[in-house]
């Protein structure tokens, strides 16, 4: 049996670990609220944007803008993969990377090549160090502090390759925040752009707008921005999911620590009791020997 | 008849402004325009420039880094990737940004390969129109 002092040191160590995991849990909770507030602030912009685009896109031909162009044959597919910057969030990043791997396998089975773009350190490192995978770089940094402009730069990477016809289709893989305990890796097609539908088609909503300069020009201006909006939304979802996943992971870790501490304390008490008993035996047998 | 129109300025980061105003002045893709209440429906792109409006008889300004404007008889919605109210603009930072942009453009013209001329020019345009708002 381990000595009393060993057990005591171990209990101290586990208690410190528990303090850290508990603190990380609380930090994640705070960050989660921050990202959720940003998501709420972003919503009016995203909604208005989709509405305007839907209105403009009514009756537009699919070949009127390069970002709407559906190539007859697809050779290379781009994948924009969102992961978190840091670990310690359970299976969160693993699930995202696995989804990417599965998608790549499917595409390659269909005879297409896949090019990866990454947002977030985990996915970036995974693909940067993987041989035989076409990796086009990306952006790393804490997702929660990425602004709209940073994200636009990431979207730009993909868009450039699409416009130069290096890739004919683009998807993104991000984590869809369903609830505090469920974050589902989600695959979505982002290029060519499919314009959103009007919420109430054919209703009284149809209003004749004066459009300046012209519908085509305006669509040309807002389509790239629409891509940014989609990518930014995915980023916010992923950041929310990351913090939720970390909260859960840290909560579990804290519980495990408490359990270990309970077990160790029982062990400590037993060891102490055993030491007392053996000391007593010593004394008693010594006394017996003296009194003969 | 109520003689005001609701002006709403939204960016990805926040709702910058939402209040009734008497008139909105903006620089659209096809030139400057003034919008009064009960304007007809209109959709237009916006240039990187100032957005001005009248609250009563007081003129207020904000910086808009390009975007969209949707006008209905009751409401003007401005969608911009970034926007700042006049009082939020930090002059020192803008001056710095202008200098940086000018340096980058100068470098790009001498043929530095890693500099995006278009982006630098846009940065310069943003800095200049911010300064214009302040002066």
XYZ file of C-alpha atoms in Angstrom:
427
model
C 0.000 0.000 0.000
C 1.192 3.488 -0.887
C 2.562 5.523 1.978
C 0.471 8.154 3.694
C 2.527 10.989 2.341
C 2.338 9.739 -1.266
C -1.417 9.652 -1.109
C -1.567 13.102 0.395
C 0.580 14.550 -2.411
C -1.591 12.887 -4.990
C -4.783 14.282 -3.489
C -3.255 17.735 -3.566
C -2.301 17.323 -7.213
C -5.753 16.170 -8.272
C -7.335 19.022 -6.365
C -5.222 21.474 -8.333
C -6.223 19.839 -11.598
C -9.838 20.138 -10.556
C -9.351 23.822 -9.890
C -8.005 24.308 -13.390
C -10.749 22.353 -15.125
C -13.362 24.198 -13.127
C -11.838 27.539 -14.123
C -11.721 26.491 -17.783
C -15.356 25.536 -17.576
C -16.255 28.975 -16.320
C -14.088 30.735 -18.902
C -15.793 28.759 -21.657
C -19.191 29.659 -20.249
C -18.289 33.341 -20.410
C -16.902 33.051 -23.929
C -19.973 31.152 -25.016
C -22.163 34.008 -23.907
C -19.954 36.424 -25.839
C -20.269 34.452 -29.058
C -23.984 34.012 -28.597
C -24.374 37.755 -28.249
C -22.442 38.212 -31.480
C -24.647 35.664 -33.206
C -27.689 37.635 -32.146
C -26.199 40.894 -33.356
C -25.312 39.318 -36.686
C -28.759 37.879 -37.318
C -30.485 41.075 -38.550
C -27.697 41.634 -41.067
C -27.779 38.066 -42.345
C -31.554 38.036 -42.628
C -31.759 41.352 -44.426
C -28.982 40.297 -46.729
C -30.644 37.033 -47.704
C -33.889 38.893 -48.281
C -32.329 41.471 -50.583
C -30.446 38.833 -52.530
C -33.555 36.691 -52.876
C -35.435 39.675 -54.233
C -32.695 40.472 -56.734
C -32.159 36.912 -57.779
C -35.755 36.420 -58.838
C -35.771 35.563 -62.496
C -32.024 35.659 -62.839
C -30.361 33.230 -65.171
C -27.862 30.886 -63.494
C -25.101 31.793 -65.928
C -25.354 35.534 -65.398
C -22.608 35.641 -62.805
C -19.417 33.553 -62.454
C -20.221 32.716 -58.836
C -23.478 31.093 -59.944
C -21.775 29.105 -62.665
C -22.379 25.372 -62.481
C -19.532 23.630 -64.268
C -20.580 20.768 -66.541
C -17.841 18.586 -65.159
C -16.364 18.718 -61.699
C -12.728 17.746 -61.306
C -11.749 19.331 -58.044
C -13.907 20.051 -55.026
C -12.909 22.589 -52.410
C -13.619 21.989 -48.739
C -13.471 24.770 -46.184
C -12.994 23.061 -42.856
C -13.778 24.814 -39.575
C -12.127 23.587 -36.392
C -11.264 25.207 -33.119
C -7.947 26.802 -32.309
C -7.406 24.852 -29.093
C -8.030 21.360 -27.889
C -9.479 20.090 -24.622
C -12.987 20.123 -25.992
C -13.781 16.442 -26.217
C -14.437 14.905 -29.601
C -15.394 18.256 -31.112
C -12.508 18.633 -33.570
C -12.245 14.926 -34.186
C -15.822 14.810 -35.373
C -15.225 17.666 -37.783
C -12.058 16.145 -39.191
C -13.725 12.738 -39.506
C -16.539 14.318 -41.486
C -13.947 15.857 -43.766
C -12.154 12.527 -44.192
C -15.372 10.764 -45.044
C -16.277 13.433 -47.568
C -12.846 13.238 -49.178
C -13.126 9.473 -49.468
C -16.525 9.747 -51.126
C -15.339 12.357 -53.592
C -12.218 10.427 -54.465
C -14.263 7.311 -55.016
C -16.252 9.360 -57.525
C -13.017 10.286 -59.288
C -12.791 13.874 -58.024
C -9.916 15.578 -56.344
C -10.339 17.474 -53.097
C -8.576 20.625 -51.987
C -8.698 21.571 -48.330
C -8.841 25.043 -46.789
C -8.802 25.365 -43.036
C -10.081 27.869 -40.530
C -8.753 27.115 -37.051
C -5.503 25.584 -35.865
C -6.623 21.977 -35.340
C -7.778 21.338 -38.879
C -4.945 23.413 -40.264
C -2.262 21.388 -38.516
C -3.947 18.114 -39.335
C -3.899 18.788 -43.065
C -0.658 20.761 -43.195
C 1.170 17.653 -41.930
C -0.666 15.134 -44.037
C 1.090 14.048 -47.162
C -0.758 13.382 -50.360
C -3.528 15.813 -49.529
C -3.988 18.951 -51.564
C -3.934 21.631 -48.882
C -4.366 25.264 -49.847
C -3.742 26.881 -46.482
C -6.163 28.880 -44.447
C -6.450 30.986 -41.373
C -5.654 30.229 -37.759
C -6.480 32.125 -34.612
C -9.063 32.106 -31.905
C -12.415 31.713 -33.655
C -14.191 33.832 -31.099
C -12.069 36.870 -31.832
C -12.134 36.645 -35.624
C -13.917 39.581 -37.112
C -15.968 39.693 -40.258
C -12.994 40.898 -42.282
C -10.782 37.963 -41.277
C -13.491 35.572 -42.311
C -13.954 37.381 -45.577
C -10.273 36.739 -46.264
C -10.829 32.998 -45.768
C -13.817 33.020 -48.079
C -11.698 34.925 -50.542
C -9.167 32.077 -50.774
C -11.859 29.685 -51.885
C -13.551 32.204 -54.123
C -10.364 32.981 -56.030
C -9.742 29.332 -56.852
C -13.352 28.973 -57.897
C -13.198 32.001 -60.180
C -9.981 30.804 -61.778
C -11.693 27.433 -62.350
C -9.136 25.544 -60.261
C -12.042 24.157 -58.296
C -15.515 23.749 -59.686
C -17.456 23.342 -56.513
C -16.956 24.283 -52.870
C -18.362 22.979 -49.630
C -17.826 23.898 -46.048
C -17.732 21.689 -42.993
C -18.634 23.395 -39.770
C -20.195 22.516 -36.474
C -23.892 23.209 -36.263
C -24.798 24.291 -32.759
C -28.013 22.450 -31.930
C -27.890 22.559 -28.164
C -25.411 22.708 -25.330
C -24.824 18.971 -25.622
C -25.182 18.456 -29.382
C -22.950 19.969 -32.009
C -23.425 18.299 -35.336
C -20.689 18.457 -37.987
C -22.469 19.793 -41.038
C -21.582 19.766 -44.708
C -22.937 22.563 -46.865
C -22.382 23.562 -50.458
C -21.269 27.186 -50.774
C -20.181 27.472 -54.417
C -21.671 27.812 -56.948
C -24.048 29.984 -54.969
C -27.672 29.008 -54.848
C -29.569 32.211 -54.103
C -31.971 31.979 -51.186
C -35.702 31.801 -51.888
C -38.027 34.626 -50.982
C -39.860 33.902 -47.757
C -43.316 34.523 -49.222
C -43.181 33.733 -52.913
C -45.875 35.191 -55.120
C -47.586 36.924 -52.222
C -48.275 40.594 -51.830
C -44.538 40.948 -51.193
C -43.657 41.365 -54.829
C -42.822 45.036 -55.175
C -41.288 46.773 -58.103
C -37.967 48.145 -57.006
C -35.906 50.755 -58.712
C -32.530 49.124 -58.863
C -29.328 51.058 -59.275
C -27.030 50.579 -61.112
C -28.730 47.477 -62.559
C -29.897 44.195 -61.122
C -26.964 42.363 -62.712
C -24.361 44.783 -61.434
C -25.825 44.828 -57.984
C -25.977 41.048 -57.800
C -22.361 40.959 -58.911
C -21.540 43.177 -56.006
C -23.484 41.343 -53.362
C -22.900 37.703 -54.315
C -19.327 37.657 -52.986
C -20.583 39.321 -49.820
C -23.291 36.717 -49.488
C -20.560 34.088 -49.447
C -18.872 36.025 -46.625
C -22.144 36.104 -44.733
C -22.544 32.332 -45.021
C -18.966 31.679 -43.965
C -19.228 34.088 -41.046
C -22.391 32.382 -39.890
C -20.599 29.030 -40.001
C -17.763 30.517 -37.995
C -20.087 31.776 -35.288
C -21.811 28.394 -35.089
C -18.481 26.620 -34.802
C -17.213 29.015 -32.148
C -20.395 28.528 -30.128
C -20.077 24.766 -30.470
C -16.430 24.847 -29.441
C -17.196 26.582 -26.172
C -20.184 24.373 -25.455
C -18.072 21.276 -26.124
C -15.301 22.569 -23.889
C -17.725 23.366 -21.106
C -19.028 19.813 -21.241
C -15.551 18.287 -21.426
C -14.330 20.391 -18.508
C -17.427 19.645 -16.491
C -16.785 15.929 -16.964
C -13.144 16.378 -16.075
C -14.114 18.220 -12.890
C -16.491 15.417 -11.950
C -13.811 12.812 -12.600
C -11.397 14.725 -10.411
C -13.917 14.813 -7.584
C -14.400 11.068 -7.921
C -10.672 10.398 -7.809
C -10.347 12.632 -4.772
C -13.099 10.692 -2.963
C -11.382 7.395 -3.725
C -7.997 8.683 -2.707
C -9.379 10.063 0.544
C -10.859 6.671 1.409
C -7.510 5.105 0.609
C -5.763 7.687 2.765
C -8.034 7.011 5.726
C -7.544 3.279 5.392
C -3.786 3.671 5.252
C -3.842 5.915 8.301
C -5.997 3.419 10.161
C -3.662 0.604 9.187
C -0.680 2.583 10.464
C -2.388 3.205 13.795
C -3.326 -0.459 14.129
C 0.198 -1.672 13.449
C 1.609 0.856 15.930
C -0.857 -0.388 18.546
C 0.161 -3.992 17.899
C 3.787 -2.954 18.375
C 3.058 -1.264 21.687
C 0.843 -4.028 23.011
C 3.244 -6.802 22.049
C 6.127 -4.759 23.533
C 4.195 -4.330 26.803
C 3.353 -8.031 26.792
C 7.019 -8.905 26.402
C 8.046 -6.640 29.316
C 5.362 -7.887 31.734
C 6.301 -11.390 30.544
C -48.769 63.051 -41.961
C -45.691 61.909 -40.125
C -42.754 63.413 -41.883
C -39.995 61.050 -40.914
C -38.444 57.867 -42.212
C -36.795 55.114 -40.183
C -33.075 54.829 -40.824
C -31.451 51.554 -39.930
C -27.734 50.865 -40.308
C -26.719 47.236 -39.798
C -23.275 45.685 -39.891
C -22.258 42.081 -39.220
C -21.020 43.126 -35.783
C -23.908 45.261 -34.592
C -26.952 47.368 -35.219
C -25.320 50.762 -35.526
C -28.380 52.924 -35.732
C -32.137 52.730 -35.790
C -34.040 55.979 -35.500
C -36.525 58.145 -37.361
C -34.889 60.853 -39.457
C -36.077 63.586 -41.794
C -33.747 62.937 -44.678
C -30.966 60.558 -45.688
C -28.093 61.464 -47.980
C -25.942 58.710 -49.395
C -23.483 58.108 -52.204
C -24.811 55.282 -54.315
C -23.131 53.427 -57.155
C -24.635 55.899 -59.613
C -23.979 59.042 -57.609
C -25.196 60.949 -54.618
C -28.839 60.876 -53.655
C -31.110 62.357 -51.054
C -33.974 60.339 -49.670
C -37.031 61.891 -48.114
C -39.875 60.112 -46.339
C -42.277 58.251 -48.672
C -39.571 57.581 -51.197
C -40.386 54.875 -53.708
C -38.853 51.393 -53.370
C -35.207 51.397 -54.279
C -32.224 49.096 -54.063
C -28.725 50.364 -54.640
C -25.099 49.687 -53.913
C -23.251 52.194 -51.768
C -19.753 53.523 -52.247
C -17.152 53.832 -49.523
C -18.163 57.223 -48.245
C -20.122 59.175 -45.693
C -23.746 58.557 -44.960
C -25.480 61.682 -43.770
C -28.899 62.242 -42.335
C -31.028 64.920 -40.720
C -32.401 64.502 -37.221
C -34.750 67.429 -37.059
C -32.495 70.076 -38.497
C -29.254 68.637 -37.148
C -27.058 66.888 -39.646
C -25.309 63.721 -38.490
C -22.751 61.608 -40.255
C -21.422 58.097 -40.285
C -18.756 56.300 -42.235
C -19.896 53.414 -44.448
C -17.385 51.041 -46.014
C -19.537 50.288 -49.011
C -22.583 48.094 -48.930
C -26.215 48.092 -49.882
C -29.167 50.313 -49.291
C -32.766 49.263 -49.459
C -35.381 52.002 -49.435
C -39.076 51.560 -48.817
C -41.552 54.403 -48.156
C -41.239 53.902 -44.392
C -37.711 52.695 -43.955
C -34.137 52.972 -45.195
C -31.958 49.949 -44.408
C -28.242 50.249 -44.915
C -26.211 47.039 -44.923
C -22.515 47.714 -44.580
C -19.574 45.445 -43.828
C -18.378 48.048 -41.412
C -19.698 51.404 -40.292
C -18.881 53.970 -37.644
C -20.653 56.980 -36.280
C -18.837 60.280 -36.645
C -18.016 60.468 -32.943
C -16.537 56.966 -32.964
C -13.858 57.678 -35.528
C -10.394 57.931 -34.035
C -8.419 60.493 -35.967
C -4.987 59.218 -35.006
C -5.796 55.712 -36.085
C -7.165 56.919 -39.388
C -4.038 58.944 -40.055
C -1.944 55.885 -39.300
C -4.081 53.762 -41.584
C -3.743 56.317 -44.356
C 0.014 56.328 -44.038
C 0.146 52.545 -44.035
C -2.041 52.349 -47.114
C 0.070 54.942 -48.936
C 3.246 53.059 -48.099
C 1.774 49.838 -49.362
C 0.640 51.418 -52.596
C 4.072 52.944 -53.127
C 5.666 49.548 -52.522
C 3.233 47.761 -54.787
C 4.036 50.202 -57.581
C 7.729 49.402 -57.288
C 6.810 45.786 -57.804
C 6.707 44.133 -54.381
C 4.932 40.866 -55.145
C 3.287 40.170 -51.795
C 1.177 43.323 -51.729
C -2.338 43.469 -53.001
C -2.687 46.818 -54.733
C -6.468 46.669 -54.882
C -6.773 46.058 -51.171
C -4.322 48.816 -50.344
C -6.219 51.239 -52.536
C -9.466 50.339 -50.828
C -7.838 50.871 -47.447
C -6.678 54.289 -48.577
C -10.125 55.157 -49.844
C -11.612 54.180 -46.469
C -9.081 56.283 -44.583
C -9.649 59.316 -46.783
C -13.411 59.217 -46.525
C -13.172 58.821 -42.755
C -11.021 61.949 -42.628
C -13.497 63.747 -44.838
C -16.204 63.033 -42.289
C -14.107 64.452 -39.474
C -13.265 67.690 -41.260
